């Protein structure tokens, strides 16, 4: 086993493909995603305003929209057709239209309407524009209502109660800053690390089988599969665990992610994600007729795991069959454990389910793959040499 392990270490450092994929690429991805989402929250989204009233109150509305950190007035002197064209071109994320007689209607006690057009196909900026616009308009409406109440002789406190009889008292339990980096990078970094682990493992084993070296390895190990599997996997397990520690450092130190739970549980989750990914890679090798086919299975499995993790769409809102399918992906359980321990600060026993399932996913694929793997290495190569 040591002889094979030394061979894999040499391969890691000397093989150009593996070196780029397993050594260089992870750190490039860490730098890219941490840099991409370093601000955490989107700021200064460009919007346009059509002011058909050009009054003191309409200009006050514009200044309050521009004063928010989320919005930036890109243009004010724009017509309807040009504004809608700017939205379609992606140059602005919202078009606010203040109608004629806006100030006059407010002063006469009539209800005035401000039109807000935004693109909800782009969920993040569209939703943020709508949320900020609604907040500003609600603030302006409250101010106008309270001023009218004061003119009628209503005390300030009573005027506030009249405007909002039910007071909100929100408590955000995790990620109170709505930091998108805390949420998205928690998934993206580990997701791409998983892809690299699966494809690297398939490459290391598949490359030997592609060039008919499987039986040579079997002779080195005296006909036993255990030394081959553990000898080839162990160096990469150690290496990827080190890469995972760097990933955690980039999150919790460089980006200052919240860490409210158990560090030990997070380390266990990382280790189990690595081993489970390697185990699935071996399973895909065992059912493949060629190197290319194994890479196809591995990349497809790793790619769709993001959709079944709950990052893009909640698992509990999926159809029942899709909820069951989501349970076979190691990344689903790692991400659940990560959120529970980093941001939500749950006691470790709440995450035991995720840890147990990850352990099972480390063992089951290799158990099902073992017989076919032994046949592959005894034969020395895939059925098809592509």
PDB file of N, CA, C and O in Angstrom, residues 105-140:
ATOM      1  N   UNK A 105     -52.482  65.968  -5.556  1.00  0.00           N
ATOM      2  CA  UNK A 105     -53.385  64.918  -5.069  1.00  0.00           C
ATOM      3  C   UNK A 105     -53.138  64.638  -3.587  1.00  0.00           C
ATOM      4  O   UNK A 105     -54.088  64.453  -2.811  1.00  0.00           O
ATOM      5  N   UNK A 106     -51.870  64.609  -3.181  1.00  0.00           N
ATOM      6  CA  UNK A 106     -51.557  64.344  -1.777  1.00  0.00           C
ATOM      7  C   UNK A 106     -52.089  65.461  -0.879  1.00  0.00           C
ATOM      8  O   UNK A 106     -52.645  65.197   0.193  1.00  0.00           O
ATOM      9  N   UNK A 107     -51.915  66.688  -1.326  1.00  0.00           N
ATOM     10  CA  UNK A 107     -52.358  67.823  -0.503  1.00  0.00           C
ATOM     11  C   UNK A 107     -53.869  67.920  -0.422  1.00  0.00           C
ATOM     12  O   UNK A 107     -54.407  68.474   0.547  1.00  0.00           O
ATOM     13  N   UNK A 108     -54.535  67.395  -1.434  1.00  0.00           N
ATOM     14  CA  UNK A 108     -56.007  67.448  -1.415  1.00  0.00           C
ATOM     15  C   UNK A 108     -56.612  66.221  -0.734  1.00  0.00           C
ATOM     16  O   UNK A 108     -57.834  66.072  -0.718  1.00  0.00           O
ATOM     17  N   UNK A 109     -55.773  65.333  -0.235  1.00  0.00           N
ATOM     18  CA  UNK A 109     -56.261  64.158   0.475  1.00  0.00           C
ATOM     19  C   UNK A 109     -56.582  62.976  -0.413  1.00  0.00           C
ATOM     20  O   UNK A 109     -57.156  61.973   0.055  1.00  0.00           O
ATOM     21  N   UNK A 110     -56.238  63.074  -1.687  1.00  0.00           N
ATOM     22  CA  UNK A 110     -56.478  61.958  -2.596  1.00  0.00           C
ATOM     23  C   UNK A 110     -55.327  60.948  -2.529  1.00  0.00           C
ATOM     24  O   UNK A 110     -54.218  61.284  -2.131  1.00  0.00           O
ATOM     25  N   UNK A 111     -55.627  59.721  -2.951  1.00  0.00           N
ATOM     26  CA  UNK A 111     -54.576  58.696  -2.982  1.00  0.00           C
ATOM     27  C   UNK A 111     -53.766  58.839  -4.267  1.00  0.00           C
ATOM     28  O   UNK A 111     -54.332  58.912  -5.358  1.00  0.00           O
ATOM     29  N   UNK A 112     -52.466  58.912  -4.123  1.00  0.00           N
ATOM     30  CA  UNK A 112     -51.580  59.047  -5.281  1.00  0.00           C
ATOM     31  C   UNK A 112     -50.869  57.721  -5.527  1.00  0.00           C
ATOM     32  O   UNK A 112     -50.641  56.939  -4.607  1.00  0.00           O
ATOM     33  N   UNK A 113     -50.536  57.474  -6.781  1.00  0.00           N
ATOM     34  CA  UNK A 113     -49.909  56.203  -7.160  1.00  0.00           C
ATOM     35  C   UNK A 113     -48.558  56.456  -7.817  1.00  0.00           C
ATOM     36  O   UNK A 113     -48.443  57.290  -8.722  1.00  0.00           O
ATOM     37  N   UNK A 114     -47.544  55.746  -7.359  1.00  0.00           N
ATOM     38  CA  UNK A 114     -46.231  55.751  -8.002  1.00  0.00           C
ATOM     39  C   UNK A 114     -46.031  54.383  -8.635  1.00  0.00           C
ATOM     40  O   UNK A 114     -46.177  53.348  -7.971  1.00  0.00           O
ATOM     41  N   UNK A 115     -45.700  54.338  -9.912  1.00  0.00           N
ATOM     42  CA  UNK A 115     -45.539  53.081 -10.643  1.00  0.00           C
ATOM     43  C   UNK A 115     -44.083  52.633 -10.566  1.00  0.00           C
ATOM     44  O   UNK A 115     -43.163  53.421 -10.821  1.00  0.00           O
ATOM     45  N   UNK A 116     -43.893  51.375 -10.205  1.00  0.00           N
ATOM     46  CA  UNK A 116     -42.548  50.800 -10.153  1.00  0.00           C
ATOM     47  C   UNK A 116     -42.501  49.583 -11.069  1.00  0.00           C
ATOM     48  O   UNK A 116     -43.202  48.599 -10.856  1.00  0.00           O
ATOM     49  N   UNK A 117     -41.683  49.657 -12.111  1.00  0.00           N
ATOM     50  CA  UNK A 117     -41.501  48.539 -13.033  1.00  0.00           C
ATOM     51  C   UNK A 117     -40.111  47.939 -12.797  1.00  0.00           C
ATOM     52  O   UNK A 117     -39.112  48.669 -12.781  1.00  0.00           O
ATOM     53  N   UNK A 118     -40.062  46.620 -12.630  1.00  0.00           N
ATOM     54  CA  UNK A 118     -38.775  45.973 -12.394  1.00  0.00           C
ATOM     55  C   UNK A 118     -38.787  44.584 -13.027  1.00  0.00           C
ATOM     56  O   UNK A 118     -39.842  44.031 -13.323  1.00  0.00           O
ATOM     57  N   UNK A 119     -37.618  44.027 -13.216  1.00  0.00           N
ATOM     58  CA  UNK A 119     -37.469  42.740 -13.883  1.00  0.00           C
ATOM     59  C   UNK A 119     -37.323  41.639 -12.846  1.00  0.00           C
ATOM     60  O   UNK A 119     -36.267  41.488 -12.230  1.00  0.00           O
ATOM     61  N   UNK A 120     -38.375  40.840 -12.662  1.00  0.00           N
ATOM     62  CA  UNK A 120     -38.317  39.770 -11.661  1.00  0.00           C
ATOM     63  C   UNK A 120     -37.678  38.499 -12.198  1.00  0.00           C
ATOM     64  O   UNK A 120     -37.524  37.521 -11.467  1.00  0.00           O
ATOM     65  N   UNK A 121     -37.313  38.492 -13.505  1.00  0.00           N
ATOM     66  CA  UNK A 121     -36.568  37.344 -14.029  1.00  0.00           C
ATOM     67  C   UNK A 121     -35.185  37.255 -13.390  1.00  0.00           C
ATOM     68  O   UNK A 121     -34.627  36.170 -13.248  1.00  0.00           O
ATOM     69  N   UNK A 122     -34.644  38.426 -13.026  1.00  0.00           N
ATOM     70  CA  UNK A 122     -33.366  38.455 -12.312  1.00  0.00           C
ATOM     71  C   UNK A 122     -33.722  38.569 -10.829  1.00  0.00           C
ATOM     72  O   UNK A 122     -33.964  39.652 -10.310  1.00  0.00           O
ATOM     73  N   UNK A 123     -33.776  37.431 -10.151  1.00  0.00           N
ATOM     74  CA  UNK A 123     -34.400  37.364  -8.828  1.00  0.00           C
ATOM     75  C   UNK A 123     -33.746  38.271  -7.795  1.00  0.00           C
ATOM     76  O   UNK A 123     -34.421  39.010  -7.086  1.00  0.00           O
ATOM     77  N   UNK A 124     -32.425  38.209  -7.680  1.00  0.00           N
ATOM     78  CA  UNK A 124     -31.751  38.951  -6.616  1.00  0.00           C
ATOM     79  C   UNK A 124     -31.886  40.462  -6.777  1.00  0.00           C
ATOM     80  O   UNK A 124     -32.445  41.125  -5.899  1.00  0.00           O
ATOM     81  N   UNK A 125     -31.419  41.066  -7.882  1.00  0.00           N
ATOM     82  CA  UNK A 125     -31.558  42.530  -7.996  1.00  0.00           C
ATOM     83  C   UNK A 125     -33.009  42.979  -8.124  1.00  0.00           C
ATOM     84  O   UNK A 125     -33.380  44.024  -7.592  1.00  0.00           O
ATOM     85  N   UNK A 126     -33.836  42.177  -8.820  1.00  0.00           N
ATOM     86  CA  UNK A 126     -35.245  42.546  -8.947  1.00  0.00           C
ATOM     87  C   UNK A 126     -35.946  42.553  -7.597  1.00  0.00           C
ATOM     88  O   UNK A 126     -36.688  43.483  -7.265  1.00  0.00           O
ATOM     89  N   UNK A 127     -35.721  41.517  -6.808  1.00  0.00           N
ATOM     90  CA  UNK A 127     -36.334  41.445  -5.480  1.00  0.00           C
ATOM     91  C   UNK A 127     -35.826  42.524  -4.550  1.00  0.00           C
ATOM     92  O   UNK A 127     -36.593  43.097  -3.761  1.00  0.00           O
ATOM     93  N   UNK A 128     -34.516  42.825  -4.644  1.00  0.00           N
ATOM     94  CA  UNK A 128     -33.934  43.858  -3.775  1.00  0.00           C
ATOM     95  C   UNK A 128     -34.456  45.240  -4.146  1.00  0.00           C
ATOM     96  O   UNK A 128     -34.733  46.071  -3.270  1.00  0.00           O
ATOM     97  N   UNK A 129     -34.618  45.487  -5.443  1.00  0.00           N
ATOM     98  CA  UNK A 129     -35.166  46.776  -5.893  1.00  0.00           C
ATOM     99  C   UNK A 129     -36.588  46.950  -5.387  1.00  0.00           C
ATOM    100  O   UNK A 129     -36.961  48.012  -4.874  1.00  0.00           O
ATOM    101  N   UNK A 130     -37.410  45.895  -5.526  1.00  0.00           N
ATOM    102  CA  UNK A 130     -38.802  45.961  -5.071  1.00  0.00           C
ATOM    103  C   UNK A 130     -38.872  46.173  -3.557  1.00  0.00           C
ATOM    104  O   UNK A 130     -39.661  46.984  -3.062  1.00  0.00           O
ATOM    105  N   UNK A 131     -38.048  45.446  -2.813  1.00  0.00           N
ATOM    106  CA  UNK A 131     -38.057  45.554  -1.353  1.00  0.00           C
ATOM    107  C   UNK A 131     -37.668  46.963  -0.905  1.00  0.00           C
ATOM    108  O   UNK A 131     -38.315  47.555  -0.024  1.00  0.00           O
ATOM    109  N   UNK A 132     -36.619  47.515  -1.516  1.00  0.00           N
ATOM    110  CA  UNK A 132     -36.154  48.853  -1.126  1.00  0.00           C
ATOM    111  C   UNK A 132     -37.159  49.921  -1.518  1.00  0.00           C
ATOM    112  O   UNK A 132     -37.444  50.847  -0.742  1.00  0.00           O
ATOM    113  N   UNK A 133     -37.714  49.808  -2.739  1.00  0.00           N
ATOM    114  CA  UNK A 133     -38.724  50.767  -3.193  1.00  0.00           C
ATOM    115  C   UNK A 133     -39.935  50.751  -2.250  1.00  0.00           C
ATOM    116  O   UNK A 133     -40.427  51.804  -1.839  1.00  0.00           O
ATOM    117  N   UNK A 134     -40.396  49.569  -1.891  1.00  0.00           N
ATOM    118  CA  UNK A 134     -41.560  49.449  -1.001  1.00  0.00           C
ATOM    119  C   UNK A 134     -41.275  50.064   0.363  1.00  0.00           C
ATOM    120  O   UNK A 134     -42.146  50.732   0.952  1.00  0.00           O
ATOM    121  N   UNK A 135     -40.062  49.872   0.859  1.00  0.00           N
ATOM    122  CA  UNK A 135     -39.697  50.425   2.163  1.00  0.00           C
ATOM    123  C   UNK A 135     -39.695  51.956   2.130  1.00  0.00           C
ATOM    124  O   UNK A 135     -40.192  52.617   3.053  1.00  0.00           O
ATOM    125  N   UNK A 136     -39.137  52.520   1.058  1.00  0.00           N
ATOM    126  CA  UNK A 136     -39.075  53.984   0.941  1.00  0.00           C
ATOM    127  C   UNK A 136     -40.482  54.571   0.833  1.00  0.00           C
ATOM    128  O   UNK A 136     -40.803  55.563   1.507  1.00  0.00           O
ATOM    129  N   UNK A 137     -41.317  53.969   0.003  1.00  0.00           N
ATOM    130  CA  UNK A 137     -42.679  54.482  -0.183  1.00  0.00           C
ATOM    131  C   UNK A 137     -43.488  54.349   1.112  1.00  0.00           C
ATOM    132  O   UNK A 137     -44.279  55.236   1.472  1.00  0.00           O
ATOM    133  N   UNK A 138     -43.270  53.265   1.844  1.00  0.00           N
ATOM    134  CA  UNK A 138     -43.963  53.095   3.125  1.00  0.00           C
ATOM    135  C   UNK A 138     -43.532  54.166   4.117  1.00  0.00           C
ATOM    136  O   UNK A 138     -44.368  54.709   4.872  1.00  0.00           O
ATOM    137  N   UNK A 139     -42.257  54.503   4.120  1.00  0.00           N
ATOM    138  CA  UNK A 139     -41.755  55.555   5.018  1.00  0.00           C
ATOM    139  C   UNK A 139     -42.359  56.916   4.669  1.00  0.00           C
ATOM    140  O   UNK A 139     -42.790  57.678   5.553  1.00  0.00           O
ATOM    141  N   UNK A 140     -42.402  57.226   3.359  1.00  0.00           N
ATOM    142  CA  UNK A 140     -42.972  58.499   2.912  1.00  0.00           C
ATOM    143  C   UNK A 140     -44.472  58.557   3.243  1.00  0.00           C
ATOM    144  O   UNK A 140     -44.982  59.589   3.708  1.00  0.00           O
TER     145      UNK A 140
END
